[in-house]
């Protein structure tokens, strides 16, 4: 007998969040069955990649060893896009087109500067939840 699907199975999230609350909120969506695709930019990496949570605020060498980053980004896929390039923007738009949710937790104005404010996202996907 197959297991019951998780409540958010079949939902896809384009995850622009980074650090703390936003990343954790999107991680919870993944834990509930959503396919969460974290969008990162190599020019400005997620702040939690920089520190260890074994010894808080101890800088790390490299970007893959942070337990803090892993904790907030379980159950996620990850893609690195340069959102200052035409190709990066086009790939992000393609991801939004096939997503049900766009999650972000930047300060006001950042998504607009990236070209992904609510009006733009809604034109791409009218039924989007952001």
Short mmCIF file of N, CA and C in Angstrom, two decimals:
data_model
loop_
_atom_site.label_atom_id
_atom_site.label_comp_id
_atom_site.label_asym_id
_atom_site.label_seq_id
_atom_site.Cartn_x
_atom_site.Cartn_y
_atom_site.Cartn_z
N UNK A 1 0.83 -1.17 0.00
CA UNK A 1 0.00 0.00 0.00
C UNK A 1 0.89 1.25 0.00
N UNK A 2 0.71 2.17 -0.97
CA UNK A 2 1.59 3.35 -1.04
C UNK A 2 1.32 4.32 0.11
N UNK A 3 2.34 5.04 0.48
CA UNK A 3 2.20 6.04 1.52
C UNK A 3 1.37 7.20 1.00
N UNK A 4 0.63 7.85 1.86
CA UNK A 4 -0.11 9.05 1.47
C UNK A 4 0.89 10.13 1.10
N UNK A 5 0.58 10.90 0.05
CA UNK A 5 1.50 11.99 -0.31
C UNK A 5 1.49 13.08 0.77
N UNK A 6 2.58 13.79 0.84
CA UNK A 6 2.65 14.91 1.77
C UNK A 6 1.71 16.03 1.30
N UNK A 7 1.26 16.90 2.19
CA UNK A 7 0.24 17.89 1.85
C UNK A 7 0.60 18.82 0.69
N UNK A 8 1.87 19.12 0.49
CA UNK A 8 2.25 20.04 -0.58
C UNK A 8 2.88 19.34 -1.78
N UNK A 9 2.71 18.03 -1.87
CA UNK A 9 3.22 17.30 -3.04
C UNK A 9 2.59 17.88 -4.30
N UNK A 10 3.41 18.08 -5.32
CA UNK A 10 2.93 18.64 -6.57
C UNK A 10 3.04 20.15 -6.66
N UNK A 11 3.46 20.80 -5.58
CA UNK A 11 3.66 22.26 -5.56
C UNK A 11 5.14 22.54 -5.79
N UNK A 12 5.44 23.51 -6.64
CA UNK A 12 6.83 23.91 -6.89
C UNK A 12 7.03 25.35 -6.40
N UNK A 13 8.16 25.58 -5.72
CA UNK A 13 8.49 26.88 -5.15
C UNK A 13 9.79 27.38 -5.75
N UNK A 14 9.75 28.57 -6.35
CA UNK A 14 10.98 29.27 -6.76
C UNK A 14 11.42 30.07 -5.54
N UNK A 15 12.51 29.67 -4.95
CA UNK A 15 12.94 30.18 -3.64
C UNK A 15 14.08 31.18 -3.80
N UNK A 16 13.76 32.46 -3.69
CA UNK A 16 14.77 33.52 -3.73
C UNK A 16 15.24 33.90 -2.33
N UNK A 17 14.79 33.18 -1.30
CA UNK A 17 15.10 33.57 0.07
C UNK A 17 16.58 33.35 0.38
N UNK A 18 17.00 33.99 1.43
CA UNK A 18 18.34 33.73 1.93
C UNK A 18 18.37 34.09 3.42
N UNK A 19 19.15 33.36 4.13
CA UNK A 19 19.37 33.57 5.56
C UNK A 19 18.09 33.50 6.39
N UNK A 20 18.20 32.90 7.48
CA UNK A 20 17.24 32.86 8.57
C UNK A 20 15.79 32.59 8.19
N UNK A 21 14.90 33.53 8.50
CA UNK A 21 13.46 33.26 8.46
C UNK A 21 12.95 32.86 7.07
N UNK A 22 13.36 33.55 6.03
CA UNK A 22 12.89 33.21 4.69
C UNK A 22 13.33 31.82 4.27
N UNK A 23 14.60 31.53 4.49
CA UNK A 23 15.13 30.21 4.12
C UNK A 23 14.45 29.11 4.93
N UNK A 24 14.20 29.38 6.20
CA UNK A 24 13.55 28.38 7.05
C UNK A 24 12.10 28.18 6.62
N UNK A 25 11.40 29.26 6.29
CA UNK A 25 10.02 29.14 5.82
C UNK A 25 9.92 28.31 4.56
N UNK A 26 10.83 28.54 3.62
CA UNK A 26 10.83 27.76 2.38
C UNK A 26 11.22 26.31 2.65
N UNK A 27 12.10 26.10 3.62
CA UNK A 27 12.49 24.74 3.99
C UNK A 27 11.29 23.98 4.53
N UNK A 28 10.43 24.66 5.30
CA UNK A 28 9.22 24.01 5.81
C UNK A 28 8.30 23.58 4.68
N UNK A 29 8.21 24.39 3.62
CA UNK A 29 7.40 24.01 2.46
C UNK A 29 7.94 22.72 1.85
N UNK A 30 9.26 22.61 1.78
CA UNK A 30 9.88 21.38 1.28
C UNK A 30 9.61 20.19 2.19
N UNK A 31 9.66 20.41 3.49
CA UNK A 31 9.38 19.33 4.44
C UNK A 31 7.95 18.83 4.31
N UNK A 32 7.06 19.70 3.84
CA UNK A 32 5.66 19.33 3.65
C UNK A 32 5.40 18.78 2.25
N UNK A 33 6.46 18.58 1.46
CA UNK A 33 6.32 17.90 0.18
C UNK A 33 6.49 18.75 -1.06
N UNK A 34 6.58 20.08 -0.92
CA UNK A 34 6.77 20.93 -2.09
C UNK A 34 8.16 20.70 -2.68
N UNK A 35 8.28 20.88 -3.99
CA UNK A 35 9.60 20.89 -4.62
C UNK A 35 10.10 22.32 -4.55
N UNK A 36 11.11 22.56 -3.75
CA UNK A 36 11.65 23.90 -3.54
C UNK A 36 12.96 24.01 -4.28
N UNK A 37 13.06 25.03 -5.14
CA UNK A 37 14.29 25.25 -5.91
C UNK A 37 14.88 26.58 -5.47
N UNK A 38 15.96 26.50 -4.72
CA UNK A 38 16.63 27.69 -4.21
C UNK A 38 17.46 28.32 -5.32
N UNK A 39 17.26 29.61 -5.51
CA UNK A 39 17.99 30.36 -6.54
C UNK A 39 19.05 31.18 -5.83
N UNK A 40 20.30 30.89 -6.15
CA UNK A 40 21.41 31.62 -5.53
C UNK A 40 22.20 32.36 -6.59
N UNK A 41 22.94 33.36 -6.13
CA UNK A 41 23.80 34.15 -7.00
C UNK A 41 25.22 34.04 -6.46
N UNK A 42 26.15 33.61 -7.29
CA UNK A 42 27.53 33.44 -6.82
C UNK A 42 28.19 34.75 -6.43
N UNK A 43 27.64 35.88 -6.86
CA UNK A 43 28.21 37.18 -6.52
C UNK A 43 27.85 37.61 -5.10
N UNK A 44 26.72 37.10 -4.62
CA UNK A 44 26.29 37.42 -3.26
C UNK A 44 25.67 36.16 -2.67
N UNK A 45 26.52 35.35 -2.05
CA UNK A 45 26.05 34.06 -1.55
C UNK A 45 25.23 34.23 -0.28
N UNK A 46 24.43 33.23 0.00
CA UNK A 46 23.62 33.21 1.21
C UNK A 46 24.53 33.39 2.41
N UNK A 47 24.16 34.32 3.30
CA UNK A 47 24.98 34.63 4.47
C UNK A 47 25.22 33.44 5.37
N UNK A 48 24.29 32.48 5.40
CA UNK A 48 24.49 31.33 6.28
C UNK A 48 25.56 30.38 5.75
N UNK A 49 25.99 30.55 4.50
CA UNK A 49 27.08 29.73 3.96
C UNK A 49 28.43 30.11 4.57
N UNK A 50 28.50 31.27 5.16
CA UNK A 50 29.78 31.82 5.60
C UNK A 50 30.21 31.40 7.00
N UNK A 51 29.26 30.86 7.80
CA UNK A 51 29.56 30.61 9.20
C UNK A 51 29.16 29.20 9.62
N UNK A 52 29.85 28.71 10.62
CA UNK A 52 29.53 27.41 11.20
C UNK A 52 28.54 27.61 12.33
N UNK A 53 27.61 26.69 12.50
CA UNK A 53 26.74 26.82 13.67
C UNK A 53 27.19 25.90 14.80
N UNK A 54 28.34 25.27 14.62
CA UNK A 54 28.92 24.53 15.73
C UNK A 54 29.54 25.55 16.68
N UNK A 55 30.28 26.47 16.14
CA UNK A 55 30.82 27.60 16.89
C UNK A 55 30.30 28.85 16.20
N UNK A 56 29.19 29.37 16.65
CA UNK A 56 28.52 30.48 15.98
C UNK A 56 29.49 31.60 15.62
N UNK A 57 29.30 32.10 14.40
CA UNK A 57 30.03 33.24 13.86
C UNK A 57 31.51 32.97 13.65
N UNK A 58 31.88 31.69 13.57
CA UNK A 58 33.23 31.34 13.20
C UNK A 58 33.27 31.26 11.68
N UNK A 59 34.04 32.14 11.03
CA UNK A 59 34.08 32.10 9.56
C UNK A 59 34.58 30.76 9.04
N UNK A 60 34.02 30.33 7.91
CA UNK A 60 34.41 29.08 7.28
C UNK A 60 35.25 29.35 6.05
N UNK A 61 36.10 28.41 5.71
CA UNK A 61 36.79 28.45 4.44
C UNK A 61 35.93 27.68 3.45
N UNK A 62 35.56 28.29 2.34
CA UNK A 62 34.69 27.63 1.39
C UNK A 62 33.22 27.89 1.72
N UNK A 63 32.36 27.36 0.87
CA UNK A 63 30.93 27.66 1.03
C UNK A 63 30.06 26.43 1.23
N UNK A 64 30.63 25.25 1.27
CA UNK A 64 29.81 24.04 1.34
C UNK A 64 29.78 23.39 2.71
N UNK A 65 30.51 23.93 3.68
CA UNK A 65 30.61 23.24 4.97
C UNK A 65 29.72 23.76 6.07
N UNK A 66 28.89 24.75 5.79
CA UNK A 66 28.10 25.35 6.84
C UNK A 66 26.93 24.47 7.24
N UNK A 67 26.93 24.04 8.48
CA UNK A 67 25.79 23.29 9.00
C UNK A 67 24.56 24.18 9.06
N UNK A 68 24.76 25.45 9.33
CA UNK A 68 23.66 26.40 9.38
C UNK A 68 22.95 26.47 8.02
N UNK A 69 23.71 26.57 6.96
CA UNK A 69 23.13 26.60 5.62
C UNK A 69 22.36 25.30 5.35
N UNK A 70 22.96 24.19 5.70
CA UNK A 70 22.30 22.90 5.47
C UNK A 70 21.00 22.79 6.28
N UNK A 71 21.01 23.29 7.49
CA UNK A 71 19.82 23.22 8.34
C UNK A 71 18.66 23.99 7.72
N UNK A 72 18.92 25.17 7.18
CA UNK A 72 17.86 26.02 6.63
C UNK A 72 17.49 25.67 5.19
N UNK A 73 18.21 24.76 4.58
CA UNK A 73 17.96 24.46 3.17
C UNK A 73 17.80 22.98 2.88
N UNK A 74 17.38 22.21 3.90
CA UNK A 74 17.05 20.80 3.68
C UNK A 74 15.89 20.72 2.71
N UNK A 75 15.78 19.60 2.04
CA UNK A 75 14.64 19.34 1.15
C UNK A 75 14.54 20.34 0.02
N UNK A 76 15.66 20.93 -0.39
CA UNK A 76 15.65 21.89 -1.50
C UNK A 76 16.60 21.46 -2.59
N UNK A 77 16.23 21.79 -3.81
CA UNK A 77 17.17 21.74 -4.92
C UNK A 77 17.81 23.12 -4.98
N UNK A 78 18.89 23.26 -5.71
CA UNK A 78 19.63 24.52 -5.71
C UNK A 78 20.14 24.82 -7.11
N UNK A 79 20.04 26.08 -7.52
CA UNK A 79 20.59 26.52 -8.79
C UNK A 79 21.27 27.86 -8.58
N UNK A 80 22.39 28.05 -9.23
CA UNK A 80 23.09 29.33 -9.16
C UNK A 80 22.84 30.07 -10.47
N UNK A 81 22.25 31.25 -10.36
CA UNK A 81 21.97 32.08 -11.53
C UNK A 81 22.56 33.47 -11.32
N UNK A 82 23.11 34.04 -12.37
CA UNK A 82 23.57 35.42 -12.33
C UNK A 82 22.41 36.29 -12.79
N UNK A 83 21.69 36.88 -11.84
CA UNK A 83 20.51 37.66 -12.17
C UNK A 83 20.84 39.04 -12.73
N UNK A 84 22.13 39.33 -12.89
CA UNK A 84 22.51 40.56 -13.58
C UNK A 84 22.76 40.30 -15.06
N UNK A 85 22.64 39.03 -15.47
CA UNK A 85 22.83 38.69 -16.89
C UNK A 85 21.50 38.34 -17.53
N UNK A 86 21.40 38.54 -18.83
CA UNK A 86 20.17 38.23 -19.56
C UNK A 86 19.83 36.74 -19.44
N UNK A 87 20.83 35.88 -19.56
CA UNK A 87 20.59 34.43 -19.46
C UNK A 87 20.07 34.05 -18.08
N UNK A 88 20.66 34.61 -17.04
CA UNK A 88 20.22 34.31 -15.68
C UNK A 88 18.78 34.74 -15.44
N UNK A 89 18.44 35.93 -15.92
CA UNK A 89 17.07 36.43 -15.78
C UNK A 89 16.09 35.55 -16.54
N UNK A 90 16.46 35.15 -17.75
CA UNK A 90 15.58 34.30 -18.56
C UNK A 90 15.36 32.94 -17.91
N UNK A 91 16.42 32.38 -17.34
CA UNK A 91 16.26 31.09 -16.65
C UNK A 91 15.38 31.23 -15.41
N UNK A 92 15.54 32.33 -14.67
CA UNK A 92 14.68 32.56 -13.51
C UNK A 92 13.22 32.71 -13.94
N UNK A 93 12.99 33.41 -15.04
CA UNK A 93 11.62 33.55 -15.55
C UNK A 93 11.03 32.20 -15.94
N UNK A 94 11.84 31.36 -16.58
CA UNK A 94 11.37 30.02 -16.95
C UNK A 94 11.01 29.21 -15.71
N UNK A 95 11.79 29.37 -14.66
CA UNK A 95 11.50 28.66 -13.41
C UNK A 95 10.19 29.17 -12.79
N UNK A 96 9.99 30.48 -12.81
CA UNK A 96 8.76 31.05 -12.27
C UNK A 96 7.55 30.56 -13.06
N UNK A 97 7.70 30.45 -14.37
CA UNK A 97 6.60 29.98 -15.22
C UNK A 97 6.09 28.60 -14.82
N UNK A 98 6.96 27.76 -14.30
CA UNK A 98 6.57 26.40 -13.93
C UNK A 98 6.43 26.23 -12.41
N UNK A 99 6.40 27.35 -11.69
CA UNK A 99 6.28 27.31 -10.23
C UNK A 99 4.90 27.78 -9.80
N UNK A 100 4.52 27.36 -8.61
CA UNK A 100 3.26 27.78 -8.01
C UNK A 100 3.45 28.91 -7.01
N UNK A 101 4.67 28.99 -6.46
CA UNK A 101 4.98 29.94 -5.40
C UNK A 101 6.33 30.57 -5.70
N UNK A 102 6.46 31.87 -5.42
CA UNK A 102 7.75 32.55 -5.39
C UNK A 102 7.94 33.03 -3.96
N UNK A 103 9.02 32.61 -3.34
CA UNK A 103 9.33 33.02 -1.97
C UNK A 103 10.55 33.93 -1.99
N UNK A 104 10.48 35.02 -1.23
CA UNK A 104 11.62 35.93 -1.11
C UNK A 104 11.54 36.65 0.22
N UNK A 105 12.66 37.07 0.74
CA UNK A 105 12.68 37.81 2.01
C UNK A 105 13.72 38.92 1.99
N UNK A 106 13.88 39.54 0.84
CA UNK A 106 14.81 40.67 0.74
C UNK A 106 14.17 41.93 1.32
N UNK A 107 14.98 42.94 1.54
CA UNK A 107 14.42 44.22 1.97
C UNK A 107 13.60 44.80 0.82
N UNK A 108 12.68 45.70 1.10
CA UNK A 108 11.83 46.26 0.05
C UNK A 108 12.66 46.85 -1.09
N UNK A 109 12.25 46.55 -2.31
CA UNK A 109 12.90 47.10 -3.49
C UNK A 109 13.88 46.17 -4.18
N UNK A 110 14.39 45.17 -3.47
CA UNK A 110 15.40 44.30 -4.07
C UNK A 110 14.82 43.47 -5.21
N UNK A 111 13.66 42.87 -5.01
CA UNK A 111 13.06 42.08 -6.09
C UNK A 111 12.74 42.96 -7.30
N UNK A 112 12.34 44.19 -7.07
CA UNK A 112 12.10 45.12 -8.18
C UNK A 112 13.39 45.39 -8.95
N UNK A 113 14.48 45.61 -8.23
CA UNK A 113 15.78 45.85 -8.88
C UNK A 113 16.23 44.62 -9.68
N UNK A 114 15.88 43.44 -9.19
CA UNK A 114 16.23 42.21 -9.90
C UNK A 114 15.32 41.98 -11.11
N UNK A 115 14.21 42.72 -11.15
CA UNK A 115 13.26 42.56 -12.25
C UNK A 115 12.18 41.54 -11.97
N UNK A 116 11.95 41.24 -10.69
CA UNK A 116 10.98 40.23 -10.31
C UNK A 116 10.03 40.71 -9.22
N UNK A 117 9.53 41.94 -9.34
CA UNK A 117 8.53 42.37 -8.37
C UNK A 117 7.22 41.64 -8.66
N UNK A 118 6.24 41.83 -7.79
CA UNK A 118 4.99 41.08 -7.88
C UNK A 118 4.30 41.29 -9.22
N UNK A 119 4.28 42.52 -9.73
CA UNK A 119 3.61 42.79 -11.00
C UNK A 119 4.24 41.99 -12.14
N UNK A 120 5.55 41.94 -12.18
CA UNK A 120 6.25 41.18 -13.23
C UNK A 120 5.99 39.70 -13.07
N UNK A 121 6.12 39.20 -11.85
CA UNK A 121 5.91 37.77 -11.58
C UNK A 121 4.48 37.38 -11.93
N UNK A 122 3.53 38.23 -11.61
CA UNK A 122 2.12 37.93 -11.90
C UNK A 122 1.84 37.91 -13.40
N UNK A 123 2.56 38.72 -14.17
CA UNK A 123 2.41 38.66 -15.64
C UNK A 123 2.93 37.33 -16.17
N UNK A 124 3.98 36.81 -15.56
CA UNK A 124 4.54 35.53 -15.98
C UNK A 124 3.59 34.39 -15.61
N UNK A 125 3.05 34.48 -14.41
CA UNK A 125 2.20 33.40 -13.88
C UNK A 125 1.06 34.04 -13.09
N UNK A 126 -0.10 34.28 -13.73
CA UNK A 126 -1.19 35.00 -13.08
C UNK A 126 -1.69 34.40 -11.77
N UNK A 127 -1.58 33.10 -11.59
CA UNK A 127 -2.08 32.46 -10.37
C UNK A 127 -0.98 32.24 -9.32
N UNK A 128 0.13 32.93 -9.46
CA UNK A 128 1.27 32.74 -8.56
C UNK A 128 0.93 33.19 -7.14
N UNK A 129 1.51 32.53 -6.17
CA UNK A 129 1.47 32.98 -4.78
C UNK A 129 2.87 33.50 -4.48
N UNK A 130 2.96 34.73 -4.01
CA UNK A 130 4.27 35.32 -3.74
C UNK A 130 4.24 35.94 -2.35
#
